[in-house]
C-alpha positions as semicolon CSV with decimal commas, in nm:
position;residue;x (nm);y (nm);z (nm)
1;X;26,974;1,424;21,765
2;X;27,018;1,789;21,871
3;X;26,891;2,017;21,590
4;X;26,775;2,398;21,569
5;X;26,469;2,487;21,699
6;X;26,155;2,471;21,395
7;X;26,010;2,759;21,622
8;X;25,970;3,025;21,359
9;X;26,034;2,861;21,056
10;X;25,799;2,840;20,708
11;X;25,621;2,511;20,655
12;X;25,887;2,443;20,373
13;X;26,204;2,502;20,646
14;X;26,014;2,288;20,891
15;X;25,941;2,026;20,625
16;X;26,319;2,027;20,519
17;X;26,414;1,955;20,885
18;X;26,193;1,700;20,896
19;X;26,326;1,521;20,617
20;X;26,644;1,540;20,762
21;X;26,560;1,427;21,083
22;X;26,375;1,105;20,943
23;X;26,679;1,009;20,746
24;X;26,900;1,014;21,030
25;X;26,656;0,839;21,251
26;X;26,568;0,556;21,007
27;X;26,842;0,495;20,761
28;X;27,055;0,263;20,999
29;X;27,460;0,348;21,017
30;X;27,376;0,723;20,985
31;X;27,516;0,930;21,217
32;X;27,505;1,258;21,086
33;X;27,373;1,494;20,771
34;X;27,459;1,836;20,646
35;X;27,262;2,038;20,383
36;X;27,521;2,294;20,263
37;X;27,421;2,587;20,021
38;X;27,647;2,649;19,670
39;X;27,832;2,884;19,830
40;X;27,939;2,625;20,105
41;X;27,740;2,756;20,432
42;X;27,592;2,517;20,651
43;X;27,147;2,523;20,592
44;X;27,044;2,199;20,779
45;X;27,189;1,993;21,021
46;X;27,183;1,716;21,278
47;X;27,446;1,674;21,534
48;X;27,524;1,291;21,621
49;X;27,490;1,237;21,987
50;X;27,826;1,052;22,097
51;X;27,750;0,720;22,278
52;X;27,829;0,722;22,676
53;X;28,079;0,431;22,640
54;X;28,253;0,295;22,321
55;X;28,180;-0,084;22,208
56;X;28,417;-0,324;22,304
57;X;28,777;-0,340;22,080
58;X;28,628;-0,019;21,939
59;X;28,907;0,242;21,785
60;X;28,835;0,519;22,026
61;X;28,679;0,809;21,803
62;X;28,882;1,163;21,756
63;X;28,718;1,457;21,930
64;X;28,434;1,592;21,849
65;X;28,449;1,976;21,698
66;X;28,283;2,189;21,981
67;X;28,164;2,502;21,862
68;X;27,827;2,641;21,845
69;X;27,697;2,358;21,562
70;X;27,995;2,079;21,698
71;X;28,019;1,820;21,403
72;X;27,807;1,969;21,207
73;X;28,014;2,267;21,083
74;X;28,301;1,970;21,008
75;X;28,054;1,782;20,799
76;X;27,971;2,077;20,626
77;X;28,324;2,191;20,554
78;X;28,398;1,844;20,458
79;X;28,076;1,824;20,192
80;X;28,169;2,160;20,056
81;X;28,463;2,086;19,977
82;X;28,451;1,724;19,854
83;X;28,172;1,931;19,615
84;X;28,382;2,162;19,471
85;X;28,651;1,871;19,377
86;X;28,455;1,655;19,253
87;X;28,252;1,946;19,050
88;X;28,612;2,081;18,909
89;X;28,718;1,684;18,848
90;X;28,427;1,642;18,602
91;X;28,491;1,949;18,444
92;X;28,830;1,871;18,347
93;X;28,715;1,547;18,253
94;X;28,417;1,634;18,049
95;X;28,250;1,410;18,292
96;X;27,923;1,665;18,308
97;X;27,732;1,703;18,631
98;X;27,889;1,538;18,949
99;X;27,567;1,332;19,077
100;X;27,697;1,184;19,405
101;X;28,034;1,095;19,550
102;X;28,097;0,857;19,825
103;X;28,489;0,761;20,005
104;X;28,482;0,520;20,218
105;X;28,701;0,515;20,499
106;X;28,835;0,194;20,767
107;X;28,626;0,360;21,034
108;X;28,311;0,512;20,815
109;X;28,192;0,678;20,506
110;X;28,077;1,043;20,373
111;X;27,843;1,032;20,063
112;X;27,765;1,394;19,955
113;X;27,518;1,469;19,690
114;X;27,324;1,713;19,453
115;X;27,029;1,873;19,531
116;X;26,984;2,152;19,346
117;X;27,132;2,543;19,236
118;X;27,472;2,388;19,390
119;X;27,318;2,279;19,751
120;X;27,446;1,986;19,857
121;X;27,330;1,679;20,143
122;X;27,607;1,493;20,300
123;X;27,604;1,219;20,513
124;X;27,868;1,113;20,751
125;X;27,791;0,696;20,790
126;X;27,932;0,418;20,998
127;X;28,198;0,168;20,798
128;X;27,909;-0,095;20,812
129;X;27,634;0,062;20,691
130;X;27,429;-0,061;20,358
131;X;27,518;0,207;20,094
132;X;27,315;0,134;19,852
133;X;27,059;0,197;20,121
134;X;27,168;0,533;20,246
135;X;27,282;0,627;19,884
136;X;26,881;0,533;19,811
137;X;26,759;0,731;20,098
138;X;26,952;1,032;20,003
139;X;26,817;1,017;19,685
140;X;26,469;1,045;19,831
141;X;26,564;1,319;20,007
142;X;26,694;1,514;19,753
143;X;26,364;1,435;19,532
144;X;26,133;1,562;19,800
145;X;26,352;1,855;19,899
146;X;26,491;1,969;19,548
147;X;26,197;2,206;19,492
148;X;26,170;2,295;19,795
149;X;26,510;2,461;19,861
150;X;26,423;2,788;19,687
151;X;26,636;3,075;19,762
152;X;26,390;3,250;20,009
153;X;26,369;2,911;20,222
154;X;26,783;2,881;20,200
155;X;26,807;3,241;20,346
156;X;26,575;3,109;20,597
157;X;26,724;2,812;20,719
158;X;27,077;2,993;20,680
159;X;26,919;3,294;20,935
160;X;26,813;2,992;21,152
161;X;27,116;2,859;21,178
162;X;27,313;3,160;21,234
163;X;27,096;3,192;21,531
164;X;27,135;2,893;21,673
165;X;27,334;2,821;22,005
């Protein structure tokens, strides 16, 4: 997992990232996660490390985005804006708060959900993954980091990731 230095960072922003970093390293069929703020800017990320060689009959995978965050800047474009459909989907549907959405795809999943004041975790999964156990280890996540993810730590993590390479 490539992820931005915790050099620097509060003991809440370090805790955050380790959070993140245990889900992706234990849940199995993870292969990446995105916290995105309310106003859709990437906070937290991990970057899936693309295997050397593909498995056998495997659909090769589309590029990668390269850029200074590679797939993570897709996953959080992708989690921001599956958030604001699904939040303006409930609305018009008197549906009340939009709690998690998953879509699941032939060749993987994305499960985005709530944490709180709009942020949102997002998980990019592979197509055999257990989703009622990544759905249950988001869940922790966003019980241990909910309070957590005050407005001075966002800022934080959002000047930490500005600032990464």
């Amino acid at each position: 997992m490539n992820a931005p230095s915790t050099y620097g960072l509060s003991t809440q922003a370090r805790n955050l990232q380790w959070l993140l970093t245990d889900l992706v390293e234990e849940v199995p069929g993870v292969n990446s996660v995105a916290v995105v703020s309310s106003d859709g800017l990437l906070l937290l990320s991990s970057d899936p490390v693309a295997p050397d060689t593909p498995p056998a009959g495997a659909v090769p995978a589309p590029a990668r985005p390269t850029g200074p965050r590679g797939a993570s800047a897709g996953l959080a474009t992708i989690v921001s804006g599956l958030g604001s459909l699904t939040t303006g989907a409930a609305a018009l549907m008197d549906g009340g708060t939009v709690k998690q959405t998953m879509v699941a795809m032939e060749h993987g999943s994305v499960f985005v959900m709530s944490i709180s004041d709009g942020s949102l975790l997002g998980v990019h999964a592979t197509p055999d993954c257990d989703m009622s156990v990544v759905a249950y280890h988001m869940a922790l996540f966003v019980g241990r980091a909910g309070h957590v993810l005050t407005p001075e730590v966002r800022s934080e993590l959002r000047q930490s990731m500005e600032n990464t390479p």
